[in-house]
Short mmCIF file of C-alpha atoms in Angstrom, two decimals:
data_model
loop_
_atom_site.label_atom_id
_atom_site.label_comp_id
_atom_site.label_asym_id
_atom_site.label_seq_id
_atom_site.Cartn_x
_atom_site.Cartn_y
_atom_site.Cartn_z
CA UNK I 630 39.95 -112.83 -7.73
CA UNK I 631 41.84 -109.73 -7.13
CA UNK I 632 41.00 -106.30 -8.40
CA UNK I 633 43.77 -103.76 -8.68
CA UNK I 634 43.06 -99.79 -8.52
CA UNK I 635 43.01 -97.80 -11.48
CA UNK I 636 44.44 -94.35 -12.16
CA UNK I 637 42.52 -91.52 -11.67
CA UNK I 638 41.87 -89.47 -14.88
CA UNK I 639 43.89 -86.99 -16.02
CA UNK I 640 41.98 -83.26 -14.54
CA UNK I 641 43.49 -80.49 -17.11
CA UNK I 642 41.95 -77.97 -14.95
CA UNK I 643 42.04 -78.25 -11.31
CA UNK I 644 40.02 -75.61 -9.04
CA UNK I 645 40.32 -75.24 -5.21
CA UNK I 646 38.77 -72.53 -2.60
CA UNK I 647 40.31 -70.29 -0.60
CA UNK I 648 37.86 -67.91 1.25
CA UNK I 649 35.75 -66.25 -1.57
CA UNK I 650 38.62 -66.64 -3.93
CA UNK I 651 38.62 -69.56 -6.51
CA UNK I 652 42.00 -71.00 -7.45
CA UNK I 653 41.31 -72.62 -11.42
CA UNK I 654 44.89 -74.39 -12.42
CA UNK I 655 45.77 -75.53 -16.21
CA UNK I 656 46.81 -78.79 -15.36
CA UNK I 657 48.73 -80.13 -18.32
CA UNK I 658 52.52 -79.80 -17.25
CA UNK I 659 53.37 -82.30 -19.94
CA UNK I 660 52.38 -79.92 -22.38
CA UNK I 661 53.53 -77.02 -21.07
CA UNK I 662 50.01 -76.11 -20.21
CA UNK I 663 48.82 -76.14 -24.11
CA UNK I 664 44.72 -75.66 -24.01
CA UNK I 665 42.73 -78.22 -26.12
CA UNK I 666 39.47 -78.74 -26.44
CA UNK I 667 39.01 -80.59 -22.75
CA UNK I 668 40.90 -77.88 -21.16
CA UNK I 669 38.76 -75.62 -22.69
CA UNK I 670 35.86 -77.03 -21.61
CA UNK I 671 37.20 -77.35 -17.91
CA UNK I 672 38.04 -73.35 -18.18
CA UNK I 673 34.32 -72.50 -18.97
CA UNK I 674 33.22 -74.86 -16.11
CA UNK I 675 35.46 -73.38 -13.51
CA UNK I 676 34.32 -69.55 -15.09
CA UNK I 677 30.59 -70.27 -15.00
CA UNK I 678 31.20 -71.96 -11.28
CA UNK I 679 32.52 -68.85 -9.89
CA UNK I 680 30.36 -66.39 -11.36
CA UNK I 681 27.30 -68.88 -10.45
CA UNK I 682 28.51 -69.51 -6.59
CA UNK I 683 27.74 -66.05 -4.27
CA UNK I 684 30.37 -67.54 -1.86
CA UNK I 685 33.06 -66.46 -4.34
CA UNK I 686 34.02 -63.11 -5.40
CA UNK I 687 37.22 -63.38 -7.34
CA UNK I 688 38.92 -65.87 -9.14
CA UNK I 689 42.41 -66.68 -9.94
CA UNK I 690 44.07 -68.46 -13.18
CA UNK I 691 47.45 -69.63 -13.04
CA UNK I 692 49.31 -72.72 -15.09
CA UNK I 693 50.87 -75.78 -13.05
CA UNK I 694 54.18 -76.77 -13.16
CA UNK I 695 56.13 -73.03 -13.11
CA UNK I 696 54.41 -72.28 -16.78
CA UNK I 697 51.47 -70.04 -17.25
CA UNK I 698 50.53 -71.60 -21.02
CA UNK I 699 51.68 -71.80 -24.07
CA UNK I 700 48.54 -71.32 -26.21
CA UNK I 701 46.78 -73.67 -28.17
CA UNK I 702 47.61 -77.19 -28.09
CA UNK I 703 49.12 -77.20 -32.18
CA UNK I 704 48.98 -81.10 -32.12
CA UNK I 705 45.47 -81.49 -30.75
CA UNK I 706 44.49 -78.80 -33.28
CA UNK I 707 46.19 -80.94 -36.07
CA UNK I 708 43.71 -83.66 -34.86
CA UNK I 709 40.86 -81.06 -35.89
CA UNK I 710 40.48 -80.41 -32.07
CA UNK I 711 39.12 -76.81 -31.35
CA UNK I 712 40.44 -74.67 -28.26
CA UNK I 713 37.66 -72.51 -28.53
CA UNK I 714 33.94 -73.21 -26.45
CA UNK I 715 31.16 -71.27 -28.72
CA UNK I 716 30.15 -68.25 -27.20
CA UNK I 717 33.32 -68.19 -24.91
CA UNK I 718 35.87 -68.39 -27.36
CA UNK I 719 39.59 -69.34 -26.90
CA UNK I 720 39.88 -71.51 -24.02
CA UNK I 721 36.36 -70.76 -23.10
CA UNK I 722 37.14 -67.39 -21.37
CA UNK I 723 38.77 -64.71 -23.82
CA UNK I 724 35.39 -64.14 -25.44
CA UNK I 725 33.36 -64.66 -22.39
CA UNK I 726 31.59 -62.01 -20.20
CA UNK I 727 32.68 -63.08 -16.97
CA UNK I 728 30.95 -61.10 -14.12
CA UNK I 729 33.53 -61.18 -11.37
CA UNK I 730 37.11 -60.33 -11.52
CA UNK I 731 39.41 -62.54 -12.56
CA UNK I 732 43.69 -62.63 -11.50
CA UNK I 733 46.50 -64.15 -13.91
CA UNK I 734 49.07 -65.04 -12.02
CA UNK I 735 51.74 -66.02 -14.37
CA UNK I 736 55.03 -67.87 -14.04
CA UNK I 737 56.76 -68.72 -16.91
CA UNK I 738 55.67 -68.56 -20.49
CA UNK I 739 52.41 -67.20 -21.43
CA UNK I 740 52.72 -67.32 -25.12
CA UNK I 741 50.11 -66.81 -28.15
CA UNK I 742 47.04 -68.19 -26.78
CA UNK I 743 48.58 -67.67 -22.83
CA UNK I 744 48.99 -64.37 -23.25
CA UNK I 745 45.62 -63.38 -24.42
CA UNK I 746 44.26 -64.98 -21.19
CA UNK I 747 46.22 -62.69 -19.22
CA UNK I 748 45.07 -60.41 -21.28
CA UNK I 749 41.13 -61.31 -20.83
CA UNK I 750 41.88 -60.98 -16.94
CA UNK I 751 41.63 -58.11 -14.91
CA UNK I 752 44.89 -58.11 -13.22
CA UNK I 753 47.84 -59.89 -13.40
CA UNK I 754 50.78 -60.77 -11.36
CA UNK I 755 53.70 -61.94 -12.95
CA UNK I 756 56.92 -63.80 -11.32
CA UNK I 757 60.30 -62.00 -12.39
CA UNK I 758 60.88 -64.95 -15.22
CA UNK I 759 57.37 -64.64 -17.02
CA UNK I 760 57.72 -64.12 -20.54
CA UNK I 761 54.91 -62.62 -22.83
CA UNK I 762 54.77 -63.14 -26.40
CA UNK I 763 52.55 -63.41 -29.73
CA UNK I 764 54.23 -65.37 -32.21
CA UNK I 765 51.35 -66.22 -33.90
CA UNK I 766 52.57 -63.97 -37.40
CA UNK I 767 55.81 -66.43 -37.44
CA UNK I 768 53.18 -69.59 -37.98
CA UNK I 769 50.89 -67.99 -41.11
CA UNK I 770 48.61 -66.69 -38.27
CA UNK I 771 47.20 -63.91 -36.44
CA UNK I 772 46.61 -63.84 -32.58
CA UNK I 773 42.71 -63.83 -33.05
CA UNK I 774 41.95 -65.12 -29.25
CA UNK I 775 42.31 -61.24 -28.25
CA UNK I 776 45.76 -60.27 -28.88
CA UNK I 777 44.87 -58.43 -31.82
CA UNK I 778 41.86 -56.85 -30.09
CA UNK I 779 43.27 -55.85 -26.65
CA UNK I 780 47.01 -55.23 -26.89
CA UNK I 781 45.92 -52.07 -28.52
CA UNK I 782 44.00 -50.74 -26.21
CA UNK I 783 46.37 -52.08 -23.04
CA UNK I 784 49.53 -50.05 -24.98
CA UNK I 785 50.30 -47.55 -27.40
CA UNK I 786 49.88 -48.36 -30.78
CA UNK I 787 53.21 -48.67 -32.45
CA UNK I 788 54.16 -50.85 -28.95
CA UNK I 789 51.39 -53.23 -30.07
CA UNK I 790 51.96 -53.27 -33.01
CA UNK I 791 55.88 -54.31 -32.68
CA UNK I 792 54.66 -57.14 -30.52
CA UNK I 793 51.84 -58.33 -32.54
CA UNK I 794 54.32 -57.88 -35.82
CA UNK I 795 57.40 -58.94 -34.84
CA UNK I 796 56.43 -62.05 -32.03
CA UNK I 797 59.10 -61.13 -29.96
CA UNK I 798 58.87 -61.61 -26.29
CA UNK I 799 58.77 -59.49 -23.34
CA UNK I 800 60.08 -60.54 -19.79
CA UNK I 801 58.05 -59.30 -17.01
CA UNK I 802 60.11 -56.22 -15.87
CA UNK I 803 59.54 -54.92 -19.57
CA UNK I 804 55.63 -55.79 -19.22
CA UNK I 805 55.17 -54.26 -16.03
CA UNK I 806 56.58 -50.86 -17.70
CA UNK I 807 54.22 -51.19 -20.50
CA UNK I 808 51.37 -51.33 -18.45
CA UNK I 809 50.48 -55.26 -18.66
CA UNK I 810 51.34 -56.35 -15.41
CA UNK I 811 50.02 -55.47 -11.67
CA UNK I 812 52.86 -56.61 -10.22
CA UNK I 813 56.44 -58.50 -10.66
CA UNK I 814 56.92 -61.08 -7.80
CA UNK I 815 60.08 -63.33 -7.18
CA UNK I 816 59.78 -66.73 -9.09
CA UNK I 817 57.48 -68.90 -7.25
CA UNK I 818 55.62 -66.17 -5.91
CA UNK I 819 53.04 -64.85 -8.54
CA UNK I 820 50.35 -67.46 -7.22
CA UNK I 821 50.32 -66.41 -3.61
CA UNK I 822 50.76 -63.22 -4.28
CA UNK I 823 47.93 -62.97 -6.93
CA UNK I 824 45.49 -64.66 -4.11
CA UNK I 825 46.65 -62.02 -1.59
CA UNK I 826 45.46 -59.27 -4.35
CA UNK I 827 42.27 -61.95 -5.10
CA UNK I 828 41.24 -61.76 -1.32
CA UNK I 829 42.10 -58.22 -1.31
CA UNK I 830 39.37 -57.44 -3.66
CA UNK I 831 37.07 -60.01 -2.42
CA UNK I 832 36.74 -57.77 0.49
CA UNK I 833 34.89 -55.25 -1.24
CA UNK I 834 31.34 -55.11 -1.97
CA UNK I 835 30.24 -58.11 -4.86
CA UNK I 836 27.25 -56.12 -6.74
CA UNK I 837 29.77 -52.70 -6.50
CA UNK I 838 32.54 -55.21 -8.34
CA UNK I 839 30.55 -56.12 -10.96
CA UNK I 840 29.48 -53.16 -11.76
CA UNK I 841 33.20 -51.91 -11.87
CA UNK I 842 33.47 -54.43 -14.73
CA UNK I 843 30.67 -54.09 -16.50
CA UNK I 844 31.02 -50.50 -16.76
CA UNK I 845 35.12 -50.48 -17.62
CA UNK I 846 33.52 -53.04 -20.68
CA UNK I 847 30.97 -50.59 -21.26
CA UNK I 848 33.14 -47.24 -21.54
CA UNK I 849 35.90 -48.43 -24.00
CA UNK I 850 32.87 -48.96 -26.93
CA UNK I 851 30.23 -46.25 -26.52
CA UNK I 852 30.23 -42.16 -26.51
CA UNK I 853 30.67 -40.66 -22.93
CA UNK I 854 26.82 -39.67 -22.55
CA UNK I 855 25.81 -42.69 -23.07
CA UNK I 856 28.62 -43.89 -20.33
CA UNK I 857 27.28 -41.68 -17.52
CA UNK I 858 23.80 -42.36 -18.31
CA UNK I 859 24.30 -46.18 -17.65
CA UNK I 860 26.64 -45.47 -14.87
CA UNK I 861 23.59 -43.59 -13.63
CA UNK I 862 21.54 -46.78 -13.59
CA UNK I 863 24.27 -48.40 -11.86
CA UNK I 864 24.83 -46.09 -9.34
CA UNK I 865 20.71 -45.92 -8.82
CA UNK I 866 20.97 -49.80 -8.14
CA UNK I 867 23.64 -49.71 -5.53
CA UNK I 868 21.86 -47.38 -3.35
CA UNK I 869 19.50 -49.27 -3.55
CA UNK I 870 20.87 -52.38 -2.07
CA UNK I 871 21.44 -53.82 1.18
CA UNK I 872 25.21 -53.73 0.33
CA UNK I 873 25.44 -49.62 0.27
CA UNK I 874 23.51 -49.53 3.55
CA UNK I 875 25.57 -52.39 5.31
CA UNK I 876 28.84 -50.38 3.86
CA UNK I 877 27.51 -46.85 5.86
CA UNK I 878 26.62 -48.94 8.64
CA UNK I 879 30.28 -50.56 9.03
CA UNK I 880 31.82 -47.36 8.42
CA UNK I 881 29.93 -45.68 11.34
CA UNK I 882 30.28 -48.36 12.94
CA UNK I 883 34.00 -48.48 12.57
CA UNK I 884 33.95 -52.46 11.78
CA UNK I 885 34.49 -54.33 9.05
CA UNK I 886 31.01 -54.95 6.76
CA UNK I 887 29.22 -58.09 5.98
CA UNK I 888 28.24 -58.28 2.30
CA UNK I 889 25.66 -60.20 1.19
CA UNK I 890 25.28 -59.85 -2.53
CA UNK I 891 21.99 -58.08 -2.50
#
């Protein structure tokens, strides 16, 4: 009796290693890289692997198949599936505190739901035929997976607001002038070029990164005194750590330093 080999599984969300940077791919070509609730659920486990691993520093989100994404799955949502993990929201990272940076690097569409991931990373690196849009007002809807949250306070307001009313899309040269892209990169390039930024910042010290983040999340919501006085308690940490005195170490000793995390 013979037995014949089955398929692998369809993987919606692929992750791979390079150095301290980790590589997480939307997988779903097919449908132009539409999250549903699997997806989802892959995003959040590639998020919580990187910020759980202290061998990686920085990760990296991209779509396969020469498109970022183009938002929610509307078909799996029409079979009552939800693109949003619960206490991570949308794709199980635009409402999730994610410790260490994180690097769009965007070919293609990222519409609705695509967008607002580039939007809940910390830089992004766009190839010269990305397009950014929110068309979510054309379907009865509002872009409620951060658009109408962040594009505010990433542009001026009436720019937002033409974007978020209207839907119409931006190419990347036009993003990069508002302010919503790092960098434009020839087509095919955004991914390599995003991990050359990636391992660029996974250079630097990992507790002196996070507490770049959590203190850029802090400032936007609070009154400047009570900014400093937390960056105070950061600051007071870092000294603290092996890190700092493995940083003034390397620089006296004119060599590269070896972080640790502690």
């Amino acid at each position: 009796m013979s037995s014949s080999a089955q398929p692998a599984p369809e993987t919606p969300v692929r992750t791979h290693r390079t150095g301290g940077v980790l590589v997480i791919t939307i997988d779903r070509p097919h449908a132009r890289n539409a999250i549903d609730a699997e997806c989802a659920r892959g995003l959040a486990a590639a998020c919580e692997q990187l910020d759980a691993d202290p061998d990686l520093r920085v990760g990296v989100l991209t779509g396969a198949g020469g498109v970022f994404s183009a938002g929610m799955d509307l078909k799996a949502a029409a079979r009552g599936e939800s693109a949003a993990v619960p206490g991570r929201g949308f794709a199980g990272i635009t409402e999730a505190a994610i410790a260490k940076p994180l690097v769009a690097a965007v070919e293609g569409p990222a519409f609705g739901g695509g967008f607002e991931l580039a939007l809940a990373c910390d830089l992004v690196v766009a190839a010269e035929g990305a397009r950014f849009a929110l068309p979510e007002v054309r379907r009865g809807l509002i872009a409620g997976g951060g658009g109408v949250v962040r594009l505010p306070r990433r542009v001026p307001y009436h720019l937002a607001m033409e974007l978020l009313l209207t839907g119409r899309a931006v190419d990347a040269a036009e993003a990069r002038s508002l302010g919503l892209v790092n960098r434009v990169v020839a087509d095919g390039e955004a991914l390599s070029a995003a991990t050359g930024l990636a391992a660029q910042v996974a250079g630097n010290a990992p507790l002196a990164l996070g507490a770049v983040k959590r203190m850029v999340a802090l400032s936007g919501g609070v009154p400047e005194a009570d900014a400093f006085a937390a960056q105070r308690q950061e600051v007071r940490a870092l000294l603290g750590s092996a890190d700092f005195a493995e940083g003034a170490r390397a620089f006296a000793e004119k060599r590269e330093p070896d972080w640790t995390g502690r």
